[in-house]
Each structure stands twice: as structure tokens, then as C-alpha cells.
Short mmCIF file of C-alpha atoms and ligand atoms in Angstrom, two decimals:
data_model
loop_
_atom_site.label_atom_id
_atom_site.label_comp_id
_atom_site.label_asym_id
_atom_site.label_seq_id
_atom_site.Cartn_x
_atom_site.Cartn_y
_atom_site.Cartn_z
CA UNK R 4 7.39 -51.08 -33.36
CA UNK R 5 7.97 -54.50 -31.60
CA UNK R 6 10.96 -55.27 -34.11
CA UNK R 7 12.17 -51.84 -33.24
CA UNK R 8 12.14 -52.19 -30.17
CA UNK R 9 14.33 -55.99 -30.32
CA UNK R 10 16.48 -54.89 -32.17
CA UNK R 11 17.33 -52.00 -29.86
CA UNK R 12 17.30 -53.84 -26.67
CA UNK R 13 18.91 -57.40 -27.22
CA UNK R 14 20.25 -57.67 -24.13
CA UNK R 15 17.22 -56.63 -21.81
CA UNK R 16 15.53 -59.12 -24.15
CA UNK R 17 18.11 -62.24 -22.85
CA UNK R 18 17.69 -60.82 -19.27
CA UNK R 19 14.28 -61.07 -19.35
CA UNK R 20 14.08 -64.44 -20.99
CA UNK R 21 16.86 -65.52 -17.31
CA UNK R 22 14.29 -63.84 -15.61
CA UNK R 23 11.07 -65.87 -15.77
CA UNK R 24 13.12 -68.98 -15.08
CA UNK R 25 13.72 -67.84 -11.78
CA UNK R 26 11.22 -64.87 -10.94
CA UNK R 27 7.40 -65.30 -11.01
CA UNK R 28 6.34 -63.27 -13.43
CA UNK R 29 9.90 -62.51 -14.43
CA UNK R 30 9.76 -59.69 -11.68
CA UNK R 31 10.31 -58.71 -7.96
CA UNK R 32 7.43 -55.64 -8.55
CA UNK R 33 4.47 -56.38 -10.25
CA UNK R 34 4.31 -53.44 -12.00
CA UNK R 35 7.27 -53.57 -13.74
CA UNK R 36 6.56 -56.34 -15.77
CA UNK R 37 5.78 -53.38 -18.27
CA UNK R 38 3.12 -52.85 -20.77
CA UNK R 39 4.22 -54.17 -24.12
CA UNK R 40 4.10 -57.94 -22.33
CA UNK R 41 0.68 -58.29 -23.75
CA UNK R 42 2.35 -57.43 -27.53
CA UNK R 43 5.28 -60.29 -26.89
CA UNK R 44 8.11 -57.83 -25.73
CA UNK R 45 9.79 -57.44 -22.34
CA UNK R 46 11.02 -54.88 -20.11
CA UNK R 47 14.09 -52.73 -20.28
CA UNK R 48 16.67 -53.84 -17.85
CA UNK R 49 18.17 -50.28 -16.66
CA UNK R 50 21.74 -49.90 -15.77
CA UNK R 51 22.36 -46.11 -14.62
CA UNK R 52 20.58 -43.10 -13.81
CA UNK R 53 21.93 -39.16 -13.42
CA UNK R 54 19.79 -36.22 -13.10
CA UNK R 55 16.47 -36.64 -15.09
CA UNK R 56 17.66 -39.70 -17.42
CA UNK R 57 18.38 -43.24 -17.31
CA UNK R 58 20.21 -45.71 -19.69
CA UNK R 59 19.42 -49.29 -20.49
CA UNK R 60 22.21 -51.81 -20.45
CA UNK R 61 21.77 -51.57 -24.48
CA UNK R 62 22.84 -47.75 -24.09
CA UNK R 63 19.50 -46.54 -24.68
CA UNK R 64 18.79 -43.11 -23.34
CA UNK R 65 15.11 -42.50 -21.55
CA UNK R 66 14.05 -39.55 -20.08
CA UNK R 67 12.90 -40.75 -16.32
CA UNK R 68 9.45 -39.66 -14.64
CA UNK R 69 9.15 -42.53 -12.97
CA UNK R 70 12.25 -41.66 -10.86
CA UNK R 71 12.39 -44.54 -8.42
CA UNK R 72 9.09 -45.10 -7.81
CA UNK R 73 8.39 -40.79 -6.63
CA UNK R 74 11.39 -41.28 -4.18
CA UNK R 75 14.41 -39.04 -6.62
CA UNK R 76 12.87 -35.56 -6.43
CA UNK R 77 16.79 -34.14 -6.37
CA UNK R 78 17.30 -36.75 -9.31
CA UNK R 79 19.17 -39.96 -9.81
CA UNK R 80 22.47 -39.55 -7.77
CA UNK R 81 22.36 -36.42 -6.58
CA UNK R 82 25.94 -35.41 -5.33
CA UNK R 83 25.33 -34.94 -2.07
CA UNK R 84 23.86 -37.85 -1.32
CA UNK R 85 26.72 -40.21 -3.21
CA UNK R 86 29.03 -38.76 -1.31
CA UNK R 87 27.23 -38.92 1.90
CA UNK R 88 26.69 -42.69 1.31
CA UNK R 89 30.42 -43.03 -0.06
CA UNK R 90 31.70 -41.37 3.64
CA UNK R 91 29.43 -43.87 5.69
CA UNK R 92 30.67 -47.02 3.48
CA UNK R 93 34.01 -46.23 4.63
CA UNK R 94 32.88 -46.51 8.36
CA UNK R 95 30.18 -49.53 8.22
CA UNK R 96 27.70 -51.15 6.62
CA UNK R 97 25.39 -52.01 9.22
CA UNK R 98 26.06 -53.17 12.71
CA UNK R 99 22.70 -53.82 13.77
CA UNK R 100 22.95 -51.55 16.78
CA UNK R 101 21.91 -47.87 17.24
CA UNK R 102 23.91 -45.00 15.46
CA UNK R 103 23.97 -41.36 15.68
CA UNK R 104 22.67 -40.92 12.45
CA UNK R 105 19.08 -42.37 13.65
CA UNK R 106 18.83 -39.79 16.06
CA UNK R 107 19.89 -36.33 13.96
CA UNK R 108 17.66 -37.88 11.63
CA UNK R 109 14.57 -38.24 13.71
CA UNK R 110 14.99 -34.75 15.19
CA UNK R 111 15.28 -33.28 11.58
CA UNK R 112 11.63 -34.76 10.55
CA UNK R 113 10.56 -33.70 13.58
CA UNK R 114 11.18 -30.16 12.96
CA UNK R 115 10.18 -30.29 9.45
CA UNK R 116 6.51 -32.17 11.23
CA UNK R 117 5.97 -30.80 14.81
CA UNK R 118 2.80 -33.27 14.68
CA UNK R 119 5.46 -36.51 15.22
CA UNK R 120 6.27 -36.23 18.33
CA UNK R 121 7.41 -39.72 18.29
CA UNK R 122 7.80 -42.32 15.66
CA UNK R 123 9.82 -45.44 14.53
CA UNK R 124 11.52 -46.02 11.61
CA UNK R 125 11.38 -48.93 9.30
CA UNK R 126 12.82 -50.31 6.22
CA UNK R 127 9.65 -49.91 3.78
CA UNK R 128 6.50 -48.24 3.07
CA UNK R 129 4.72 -51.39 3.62
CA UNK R 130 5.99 -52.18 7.30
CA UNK R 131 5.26 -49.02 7.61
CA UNK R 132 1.44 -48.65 7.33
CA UNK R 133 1.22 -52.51 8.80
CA UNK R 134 2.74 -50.98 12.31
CA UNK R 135 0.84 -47.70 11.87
CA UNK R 136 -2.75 -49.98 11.55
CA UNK R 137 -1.32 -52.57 14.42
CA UNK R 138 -1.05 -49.42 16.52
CA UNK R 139 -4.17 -48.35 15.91
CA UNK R 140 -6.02 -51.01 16.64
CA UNK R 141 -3.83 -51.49 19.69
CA UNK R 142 -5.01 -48.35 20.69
CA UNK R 143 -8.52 -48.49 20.14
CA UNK R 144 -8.97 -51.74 20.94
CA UNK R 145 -11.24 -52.09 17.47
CA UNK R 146 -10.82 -54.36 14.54
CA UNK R 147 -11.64 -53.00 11.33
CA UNK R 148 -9.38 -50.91 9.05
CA UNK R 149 -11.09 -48.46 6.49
CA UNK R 150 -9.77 -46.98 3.02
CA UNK R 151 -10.29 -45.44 0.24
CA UNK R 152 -10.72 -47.55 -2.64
CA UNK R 153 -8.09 -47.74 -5.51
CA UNK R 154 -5.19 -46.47 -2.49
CA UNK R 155 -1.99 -48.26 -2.38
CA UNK R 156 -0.61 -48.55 0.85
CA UNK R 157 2.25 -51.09 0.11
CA UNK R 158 1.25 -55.39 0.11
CA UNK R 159 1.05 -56.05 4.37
CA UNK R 160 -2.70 -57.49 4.81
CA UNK R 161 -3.71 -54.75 6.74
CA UNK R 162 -4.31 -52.77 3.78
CA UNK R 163 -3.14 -54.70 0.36
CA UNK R 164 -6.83 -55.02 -0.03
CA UNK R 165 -9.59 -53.39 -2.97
CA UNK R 166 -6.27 -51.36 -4.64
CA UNK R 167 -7.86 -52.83 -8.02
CA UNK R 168 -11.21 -52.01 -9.53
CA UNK R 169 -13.96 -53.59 -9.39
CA UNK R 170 -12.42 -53.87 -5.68
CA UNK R 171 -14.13 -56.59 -4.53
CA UNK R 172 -11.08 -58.88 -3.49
CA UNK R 173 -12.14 -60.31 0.04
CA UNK R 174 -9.86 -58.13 2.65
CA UNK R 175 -7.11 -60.35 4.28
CA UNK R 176 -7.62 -59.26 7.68
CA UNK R 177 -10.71 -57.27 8.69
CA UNK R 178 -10.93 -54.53 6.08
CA UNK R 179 -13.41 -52.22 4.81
CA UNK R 180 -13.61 -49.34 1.77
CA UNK R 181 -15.16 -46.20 0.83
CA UNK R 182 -14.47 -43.81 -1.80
CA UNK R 183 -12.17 -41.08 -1.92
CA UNK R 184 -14.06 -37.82 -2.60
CA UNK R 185 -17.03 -39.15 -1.84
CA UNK R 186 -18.55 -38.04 1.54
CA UNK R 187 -21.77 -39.86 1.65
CA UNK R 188 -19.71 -43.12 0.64
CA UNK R 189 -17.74 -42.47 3.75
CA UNK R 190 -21.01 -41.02 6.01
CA UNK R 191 -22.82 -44.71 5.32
CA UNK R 192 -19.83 -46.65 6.50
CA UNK R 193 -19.17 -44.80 9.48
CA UNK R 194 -22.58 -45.25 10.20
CA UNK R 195 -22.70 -48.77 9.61
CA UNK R 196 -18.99 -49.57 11.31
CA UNK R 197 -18.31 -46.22 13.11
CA UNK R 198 -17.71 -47.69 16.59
CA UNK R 199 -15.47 -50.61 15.10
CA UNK R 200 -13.05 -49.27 12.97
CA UNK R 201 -9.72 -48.38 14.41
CA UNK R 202 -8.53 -45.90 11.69
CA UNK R 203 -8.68 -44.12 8.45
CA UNK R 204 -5.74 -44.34 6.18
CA UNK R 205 -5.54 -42.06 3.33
CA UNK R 206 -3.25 -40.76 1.33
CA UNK R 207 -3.95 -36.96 0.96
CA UNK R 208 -3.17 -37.38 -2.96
CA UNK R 209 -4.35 -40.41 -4.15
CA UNK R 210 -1.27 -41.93 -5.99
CA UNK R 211 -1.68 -45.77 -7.42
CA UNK R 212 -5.62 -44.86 -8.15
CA UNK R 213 -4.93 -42.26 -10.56
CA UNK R 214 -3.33 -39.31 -8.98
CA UNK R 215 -6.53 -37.99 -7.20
CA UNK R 216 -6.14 -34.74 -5.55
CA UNK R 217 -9.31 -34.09 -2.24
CA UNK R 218 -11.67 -32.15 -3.12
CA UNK R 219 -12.07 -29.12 -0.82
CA UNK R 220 -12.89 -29.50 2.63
CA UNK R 221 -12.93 -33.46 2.03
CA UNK R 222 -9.89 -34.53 4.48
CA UNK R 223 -10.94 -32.05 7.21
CA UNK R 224 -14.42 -33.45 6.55
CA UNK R 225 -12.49 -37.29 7.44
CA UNK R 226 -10.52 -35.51 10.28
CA UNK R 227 -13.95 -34.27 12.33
CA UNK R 228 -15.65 -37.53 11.26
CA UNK R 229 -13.06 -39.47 12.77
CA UNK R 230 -12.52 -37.35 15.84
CA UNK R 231 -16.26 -37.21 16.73
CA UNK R 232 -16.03 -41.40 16.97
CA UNK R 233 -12.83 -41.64 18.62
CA UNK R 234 -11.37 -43.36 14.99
CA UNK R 235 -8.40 -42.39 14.55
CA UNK R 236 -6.84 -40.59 11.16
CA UNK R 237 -3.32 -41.78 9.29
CA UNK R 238 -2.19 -39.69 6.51
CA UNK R 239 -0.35 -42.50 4.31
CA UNK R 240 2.60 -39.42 3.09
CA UNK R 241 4.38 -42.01 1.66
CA UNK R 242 4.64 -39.78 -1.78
CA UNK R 243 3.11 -36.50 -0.70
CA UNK R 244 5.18 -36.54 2.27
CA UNK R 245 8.10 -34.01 1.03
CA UNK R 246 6.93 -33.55 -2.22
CA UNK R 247 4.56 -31.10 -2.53
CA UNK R 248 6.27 -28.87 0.86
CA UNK R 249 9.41 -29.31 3.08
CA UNK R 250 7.59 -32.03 5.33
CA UNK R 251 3.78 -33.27 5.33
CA UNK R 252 1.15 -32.65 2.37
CA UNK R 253 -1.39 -33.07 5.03
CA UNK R 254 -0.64 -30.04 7.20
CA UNK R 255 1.38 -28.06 4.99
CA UNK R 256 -1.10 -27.99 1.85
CA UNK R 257 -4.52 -28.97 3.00
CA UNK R 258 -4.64 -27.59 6.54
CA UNK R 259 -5.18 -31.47 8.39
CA UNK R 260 -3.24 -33.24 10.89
CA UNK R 261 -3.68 -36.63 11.22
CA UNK R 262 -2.85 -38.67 14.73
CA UNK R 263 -0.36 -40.80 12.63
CA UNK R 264 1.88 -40.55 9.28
CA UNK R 265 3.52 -42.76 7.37
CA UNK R 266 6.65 -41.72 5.46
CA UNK R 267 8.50 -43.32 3.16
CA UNK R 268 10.27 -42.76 -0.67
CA UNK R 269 11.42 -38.80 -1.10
CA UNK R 270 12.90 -39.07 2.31
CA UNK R 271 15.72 -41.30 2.66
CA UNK R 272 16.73 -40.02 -0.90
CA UNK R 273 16.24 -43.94 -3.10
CA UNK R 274 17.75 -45.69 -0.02
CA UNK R 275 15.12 -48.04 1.78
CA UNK R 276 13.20 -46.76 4.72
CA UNK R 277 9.69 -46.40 6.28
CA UNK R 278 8.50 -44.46 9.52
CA UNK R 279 5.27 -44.53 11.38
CA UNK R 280 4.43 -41.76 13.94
CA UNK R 281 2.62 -39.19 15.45
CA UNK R 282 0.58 -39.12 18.93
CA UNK R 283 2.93 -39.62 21.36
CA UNK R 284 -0.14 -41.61 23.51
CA UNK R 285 -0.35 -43.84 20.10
CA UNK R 286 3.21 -44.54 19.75
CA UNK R 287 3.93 -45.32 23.69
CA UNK R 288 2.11 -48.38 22.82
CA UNK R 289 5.42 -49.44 20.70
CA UNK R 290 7.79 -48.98 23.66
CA UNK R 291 9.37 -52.41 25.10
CA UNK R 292 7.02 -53.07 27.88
CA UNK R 293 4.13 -50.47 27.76
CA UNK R 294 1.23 -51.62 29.09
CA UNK R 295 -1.51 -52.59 26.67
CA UNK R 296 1.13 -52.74 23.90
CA UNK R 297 1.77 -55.66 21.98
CA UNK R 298 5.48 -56.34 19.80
CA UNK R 299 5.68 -53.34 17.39
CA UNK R 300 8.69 -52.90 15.37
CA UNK R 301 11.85 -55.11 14.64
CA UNK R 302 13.53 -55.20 11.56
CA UNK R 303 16.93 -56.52 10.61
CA UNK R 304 17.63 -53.46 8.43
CA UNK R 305 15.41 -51.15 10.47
CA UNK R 306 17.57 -47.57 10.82
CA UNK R 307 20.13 -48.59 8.52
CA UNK R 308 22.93 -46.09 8.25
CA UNK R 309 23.36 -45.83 4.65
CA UNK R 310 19.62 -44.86 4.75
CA UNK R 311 19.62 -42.71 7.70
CA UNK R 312 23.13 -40.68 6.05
CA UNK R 313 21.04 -40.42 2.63
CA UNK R 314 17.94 -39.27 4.45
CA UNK R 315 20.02 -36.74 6.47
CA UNK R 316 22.21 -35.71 2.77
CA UNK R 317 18.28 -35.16 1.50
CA UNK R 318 16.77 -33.35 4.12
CA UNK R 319 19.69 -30.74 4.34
CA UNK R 320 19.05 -30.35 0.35
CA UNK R 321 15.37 -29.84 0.34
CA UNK R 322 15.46 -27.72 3.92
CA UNK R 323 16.08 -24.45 2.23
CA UNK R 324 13.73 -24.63 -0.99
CA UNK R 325 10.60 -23.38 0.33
CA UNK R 326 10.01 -20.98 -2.77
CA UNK R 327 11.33 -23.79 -5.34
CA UNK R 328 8.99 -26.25 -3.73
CA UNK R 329 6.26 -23.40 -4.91
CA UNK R 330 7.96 -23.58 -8.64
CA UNK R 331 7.88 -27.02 -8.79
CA UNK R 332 4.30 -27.29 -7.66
CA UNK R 333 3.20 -24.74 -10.45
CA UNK R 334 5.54 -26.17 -13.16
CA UNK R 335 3.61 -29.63 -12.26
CA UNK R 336 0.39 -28.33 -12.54
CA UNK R 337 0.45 -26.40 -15.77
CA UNK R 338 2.36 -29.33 -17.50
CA UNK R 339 -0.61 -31.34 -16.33
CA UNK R 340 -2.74 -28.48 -18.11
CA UNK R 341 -0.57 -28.92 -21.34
CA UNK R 342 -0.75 -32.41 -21.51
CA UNK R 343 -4.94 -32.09 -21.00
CA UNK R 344 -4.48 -29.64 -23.88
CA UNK R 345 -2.55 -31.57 -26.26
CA UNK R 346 -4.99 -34.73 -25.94
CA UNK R 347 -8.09 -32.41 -25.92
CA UNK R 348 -6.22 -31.05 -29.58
CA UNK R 349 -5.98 -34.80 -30.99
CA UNK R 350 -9.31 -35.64 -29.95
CA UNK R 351 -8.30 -38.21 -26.74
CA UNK R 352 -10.26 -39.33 -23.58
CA UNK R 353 -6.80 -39.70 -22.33
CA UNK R 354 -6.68 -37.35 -19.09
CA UNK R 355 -3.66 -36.29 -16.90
CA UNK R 356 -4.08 -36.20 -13.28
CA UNK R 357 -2.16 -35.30 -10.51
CA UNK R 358 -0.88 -32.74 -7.83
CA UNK R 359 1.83 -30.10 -8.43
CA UNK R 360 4.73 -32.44 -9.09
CA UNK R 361 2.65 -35.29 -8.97
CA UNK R 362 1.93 -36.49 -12.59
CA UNK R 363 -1.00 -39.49 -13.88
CA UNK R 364 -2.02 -40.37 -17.46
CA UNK R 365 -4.50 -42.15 -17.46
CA UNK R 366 -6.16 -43.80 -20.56
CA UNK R 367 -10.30 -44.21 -20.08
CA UNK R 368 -12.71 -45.14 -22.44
CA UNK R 369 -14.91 -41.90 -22.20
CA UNK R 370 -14.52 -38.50 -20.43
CA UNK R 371 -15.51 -38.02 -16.87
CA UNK R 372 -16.04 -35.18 -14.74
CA UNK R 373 -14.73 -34.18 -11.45
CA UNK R 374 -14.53 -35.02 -8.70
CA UNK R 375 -12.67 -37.96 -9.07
CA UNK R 376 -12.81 -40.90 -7.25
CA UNK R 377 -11.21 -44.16 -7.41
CA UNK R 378 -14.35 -46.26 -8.47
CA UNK R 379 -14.80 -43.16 -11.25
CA UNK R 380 -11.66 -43.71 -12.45
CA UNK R 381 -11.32 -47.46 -12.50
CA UNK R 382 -14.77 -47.78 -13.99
CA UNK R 383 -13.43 -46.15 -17.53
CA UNK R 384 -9.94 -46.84 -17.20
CA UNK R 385 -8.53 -49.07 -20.35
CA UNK R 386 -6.31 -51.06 -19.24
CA UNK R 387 -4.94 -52.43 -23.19
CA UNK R 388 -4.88 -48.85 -24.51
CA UNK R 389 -2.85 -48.21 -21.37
CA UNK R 390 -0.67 -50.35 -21.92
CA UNK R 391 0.09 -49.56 -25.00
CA UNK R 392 0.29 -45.85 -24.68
CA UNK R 393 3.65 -46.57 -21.79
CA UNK R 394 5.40 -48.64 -24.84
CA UNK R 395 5.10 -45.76 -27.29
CA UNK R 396 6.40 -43.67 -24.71
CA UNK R 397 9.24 -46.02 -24.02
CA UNK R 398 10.00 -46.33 -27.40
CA UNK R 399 10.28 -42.78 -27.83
CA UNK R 400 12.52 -42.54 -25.20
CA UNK R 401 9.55 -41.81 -22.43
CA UNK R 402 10.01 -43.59 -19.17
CA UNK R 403 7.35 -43.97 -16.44
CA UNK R 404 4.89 -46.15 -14.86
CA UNK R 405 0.99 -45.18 -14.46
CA UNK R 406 1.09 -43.17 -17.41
CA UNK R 407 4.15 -40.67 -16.36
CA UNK R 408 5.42 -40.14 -13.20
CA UNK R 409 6.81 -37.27 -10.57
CA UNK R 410 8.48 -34.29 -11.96
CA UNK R 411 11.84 -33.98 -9.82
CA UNK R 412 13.75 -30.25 -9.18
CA UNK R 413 15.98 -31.44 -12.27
CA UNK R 414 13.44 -31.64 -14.86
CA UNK R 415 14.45 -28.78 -17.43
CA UNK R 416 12.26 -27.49 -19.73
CA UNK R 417 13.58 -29.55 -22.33
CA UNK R 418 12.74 -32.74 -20.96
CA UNK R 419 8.87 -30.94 -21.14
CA UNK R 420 9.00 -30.14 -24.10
CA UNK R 421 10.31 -33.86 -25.58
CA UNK R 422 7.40 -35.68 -23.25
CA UNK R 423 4.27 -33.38 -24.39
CA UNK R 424 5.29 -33.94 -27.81
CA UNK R 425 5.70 -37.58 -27.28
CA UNK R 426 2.42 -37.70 -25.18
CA UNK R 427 0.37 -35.80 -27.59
CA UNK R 428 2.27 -38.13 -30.25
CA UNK R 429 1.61 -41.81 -28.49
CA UNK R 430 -2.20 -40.62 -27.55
CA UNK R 431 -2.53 -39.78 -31.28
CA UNK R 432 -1.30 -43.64 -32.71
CA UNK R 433 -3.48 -45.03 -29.58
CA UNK R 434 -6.56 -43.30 -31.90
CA UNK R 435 -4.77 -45.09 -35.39
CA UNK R 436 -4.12 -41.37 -36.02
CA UNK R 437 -0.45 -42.57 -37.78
C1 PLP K 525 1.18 -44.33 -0.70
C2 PLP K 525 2.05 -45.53 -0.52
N1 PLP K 525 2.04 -46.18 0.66
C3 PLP K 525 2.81 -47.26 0.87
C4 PLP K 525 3.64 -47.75 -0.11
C5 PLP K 525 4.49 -48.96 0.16
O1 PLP K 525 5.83 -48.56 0.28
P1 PLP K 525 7.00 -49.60 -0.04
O2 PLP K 525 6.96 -49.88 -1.50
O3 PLP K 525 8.25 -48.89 0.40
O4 PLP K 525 6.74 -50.82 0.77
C6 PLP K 525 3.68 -47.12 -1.36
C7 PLP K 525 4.55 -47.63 -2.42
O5 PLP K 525 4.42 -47.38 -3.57
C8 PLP K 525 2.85 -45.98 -1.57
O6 PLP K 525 2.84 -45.35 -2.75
#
């Protein structure tokens, strides 16, 4: 397969070799340093993307669930937003002063999430959760920061902490975990901590640990647990957050409303951009000047116009698709079922995880039940087999990172149909099945 695999790919292979002269690693994301390093091969350098595919600068043709890291849910250059971006190249960059665009925007998410009444915007995910945990502790006037084990809330020390199991990485900056699913985990810390922690972050869909969905009841259960010790709640919506509903997972799917959100990804359509908000007494503390704030905010590229035109170009594409957001969720969901199917047919522990359009595989070393939790997962999870499950799939034209993905609106049923097979197929070799 290796040999295959060179001979298809020369030129990602003298990329890669430029690469790790001058990148640590040979990459700028950890993650995509790939999983056939560990048999000798290298990544594939990709050149272009339209709709649901991508193509390698050899020409080679994948079928793409990783679409830009959850962020493509209209699909690699959707039309609208090129030619929203191609109308605000011809007026600017970025000056580094305010633009109309930052405001239409803002009011837009507002609508979509009454619950922000005000917020800042960003250039990543990361900045992102670091102002939304600054503000909280500005607010509360307490330290620690709590979450759930296995969540990835981008690399700022707030947070960059326990995101791999056995998660017992010393936190950067006063940090503290719990388990996701797992009430009493959660009961015995508050009860330990309760009046020191400033805030819960959560994402409500665990993505990085393994596509986790709550169990019922268990964010409202965080939400009164919070409230009752003046802690306050941030829903991390950085891939929920228009993806499963036109606006936030949180309120729109499970019924909770955090004091703050994060956004991030799906809604500045692949441009960069973050944006912390929610409790208008919260976010006064960012205002130039407020009393008891501290700085909060900055950012050469902060409202950028090319993001805020392909945020706006998004938004007005996803506004009217209430019922297809309902499709999408089911299509999701029983291609998760499929995919459980076909490895339960070939005899696999493999298990696919998820959230309507949210899709995990992950490869563990024995069956476990539900619920899920981060620690659950990690505790079984093979990282080898793993790996070598994502370079089957690559080599059979299957591209995606933790196992698969996030299924976009252009997904057809073709593109289905290829990955089971190829899923059902790469889980098969992983048991020397071929
Ligand atoms: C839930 C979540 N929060 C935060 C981040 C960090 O966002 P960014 O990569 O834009 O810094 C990510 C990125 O993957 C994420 O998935």
C-alpha cells in the first residue's frame, strides 16, 4: 500500500520532505501530520477543493469529510461566497479600521442567537475561548477554569489543557477537569472547587474527544449547577454552532442557554474568525474603560472584511434552510447507523460517533457502552489501528481526520455510498480480513 501510495503522490512526497526542514513536525497543525507517518509515508499536500471533493497537487481525487476542519457545511467554494469575497477584494483588503460589514454581521448572529446580546469578534477559535475564560474570571473575580476532559477548545492556556487521555498534563494556568456525561464526576468537583471556579466550558457535542453527544438532561443539569454557585456556563459552539440548526446547538437542540458562546468555523464560511459573547453584564467588562475590566480584545486581523463578507455570503445561505437543516441532521445520523452496521457485519470494535451531521470513527480495542465519556473513550481508543484505518481511507480516496468528518449540504448519496463501502472495507484489512 505504501508503494502505492509513492508512486501516486510524488510530489506531496518532495513537499513534505521541504517541509520538515523548516516546520516542526513538518506541519503548522498537529493533526495533520497524518496517520501513515508511523508506516514511513507523508501527507497529501491538497491543491483545490469544490463541492464535496478535493484534489492533491498529484491530481488525485478524495472525497472530503473533513471539510476544513467542520467549517464548509455549503462545501468547498460555494458560489456565493467566492463571489462575495471576489466583490470585497476589489474594494480592500484590510484597513484596520471599522467597516460596515462588522456591524450587518453582528446584527445577523444576533437574530439567529437572541441570547448574544453583545459580543466581540476575533480572528480564531482559540482567542476566542481565551477572552471568553478572561471574562469570566473578570467577572467573577475567581481563578479556576473547569472542563470536560478530552474537549478541544483551541491551544490558549486557559483551556489547551487534559484534551489527551490519560489527561493528566499539569494545566498551564489554573485548570481543572471532569467528565462529560458524568454527573457525579462533575457533583465532586463542584463540591470540592464550587466557590472558585469562574466557568464551565463545554462544548454541547463533544468534537476532538470522539464526537460525544449529552446525555439527556446532562447540560441543563451543568446549567442549574452552575447557576445555583454563581459559576458561570460557556457553550464552546465552535462546531455545533450552525451546524446542527440556523444558530446555537445549545438552545436550539438541547433546550440550554449558556451566559457566553463561542463561535467560530461554519460561520465565516472557511475564512478566519472567532466571537465571544453573551450577557451583556459579562461583556461590558470588554468595553475601553469599564470599571473592573481589564484589556479584552485586540487583534490585528480582528473583523476582517473578507471574513465578515464570507460570514454575511454564509449566513444569507443557511438563513432559509430550517427543514434541510432537519435532512441533514437525519441523513447524519442514520449514516452513523450504517457505518455501526457495516463494522458490527465484519466483526469490528470500530464505532461511529457523532451528532446529526457530526461524524467520529473511532477505532477501540473492545466495545463499550453508553454513555460515553471522554475518559471511556480514550481508555480503549487504539491509537496505531487508528492510524492506520485514515490511510486506507485515504488511499481509497477517503479524506478526513478523527476517523471521518462533518457531512456538508453537498454530500450526495453517492459520496455515502463510496465511504461505507470503503469504511466497512478499511475496518475489514484493520482485522487482516484481506
Ligand atoms: C470546539 C472548538 N473550540 C475551539 C477551537 C479552536 O478554534 P481555532 O482552531 O479557530 O483556533 C476548535 C478548533 O478545532 C474547536 O473545535
Amino acid at each position: 500500500m505504501l508503494e502505492d501510495y509513492k508512486k501516486r503522490t510524488p510530489k506531496s512526497e518532495k513537499l513534505w520532505f521541504r517541509a520538515n526542514k523548516v516546520f516542526a513536525g513538518g506541519v503548522n497543525h498537529n493533526i495533520r501530520n497524518f496517520g501513515m507517518l508511523s508506516a514511513g509515508a507523508y501527507p497529501p499536500y491538497i491543491k483545490s477543493g469544490k463541492g464535496s471533493r478535493i484534489w492533491d497537487v498529484d491530481g488525485n481525487e478524495y472525497i472530503d469529510w473533513w471539510m476544513t476542519h467542520y467549517s464548509d457545511i455549503l462545501g468547498h467554494c460555494h458560489r456565493s461566497i467566492v463571489s462575495a469575497l471576489r466583490a470585497q477584494l476589489e474594494e480592500c483588503i484590510h484597513i484596520g479600521a471599522l467597516n460596515e460589514h462588522q456591524v450587518k454581521f453582528a446584527e445577523e448572529l444576533q437574530e439567529a442567537i437572541p441570547f448574544l446580546q453583545k459580543m466581540r469578534f476575533c480572528t480564531t477559535g482559540s482567542e476566542a475561548t481565551m477572552y471568553g475564560t478572561r471574562l469570566a474570571r473578570l467577572f467573577t473575580g475567581r481563578k479556576l477554569v473547569a472542563k470536560a476532559r478530552g474537549g478541544w477548545h483551541g491551544g490558549n492556556d486557559a483551556v489547551g489543557f487534559h484534551v489527551s487521555h490519560p489527561y493528566d498534563d499539569e494545566p498551564y494556568y489554573n485548570g481543572l477537569s471532569f467528565d462529560f456525561n458524568d454527573a457525579e464526576s462533575v457533583t465532586s468537583l463542584l463540591k470540592q472547587h464550587g466557590k472558585e471556579i469562574a466557568a464551565i466550558i463545554v462544548e454541547p457535542v463533544m468534537g476532538a474527544a470522539g464526537g460525544i453527544p449529552p446525555t439527556d438532561g446532562f447540560l441543563s443539569f451543568l446549567r442549574e449547577e452552575t447557576e445555583k454557585r454563581d459559576i458561570l456556563l460557556i457553550f464552546d459552539e465552535i462546531i455545533t454552532g450552525f451546524r446542527l440548526s440556523y444558530g446555537s446547538a445549545g438552545s436550539n437542540i438541547f433546550g440550554v442557554e449558556p451566559d457566553l458562546l463561542t463561535l467560530g468555523k461554519i460561520v465565516a464560511g472557511g475564512m478566519p474568525f472567532g466571537l465571544y459573547g453573551g450577557r451583556e453584564d459579562i461583556m461590558g467588562l470588554a468595553a475601553p474603560g469599564a470599571k473592573g475590566g481589564r484589556w479584552v480584545g485586540g487583534g490585528t486581523f480582528s473583523s476582517h472584511p473578507l471574513s465578515m463578507t464570507a460570514g454575511l455570503a454564509t449566513l444569507a445561505e443557511l438563513k432559509n434552510r430550517t427543514s434541510q437543516y432537519t435532512q441533514l441532521s437525519q441523513k447524519g445520523n442514520r449514516f452513523k447507523q450504517k457505518l455501526n452496521e457495516a463494522f458490527d457485519n465484519v466483526g469490528s470494535n470500530n464505532l461511529a460517533t457523532g451528532f446529526g451531521s457530526i461524524l467520529f470513527i473511532s477505532c477501540l480495542s473492545k466495545r463499550i457502552d453508553e454513555p460515553l465519556t471522554g475518559t471511556k473513550v480514550g481508555d480503549v481508543f487504539d491509537h496505531q489501528k487508528q492510524d492506520l484505518f485514515q490511510a486506507y481511507l485515504m488511499e481509497m480516496g477517503i479524506f478526513g481526520y478523527h476517523g471521518l468528518g462533518a457531512m456538508s449540504f453537498v454530500h450526495s448519496d453517492e459520496d455515502l455510498d463510496k465511504t461505507l463501502l470503503c469504511a466497512e472495507n478499511a475496518a475489514s484489512k484493520l482485522l487482516g480480513n484481506e
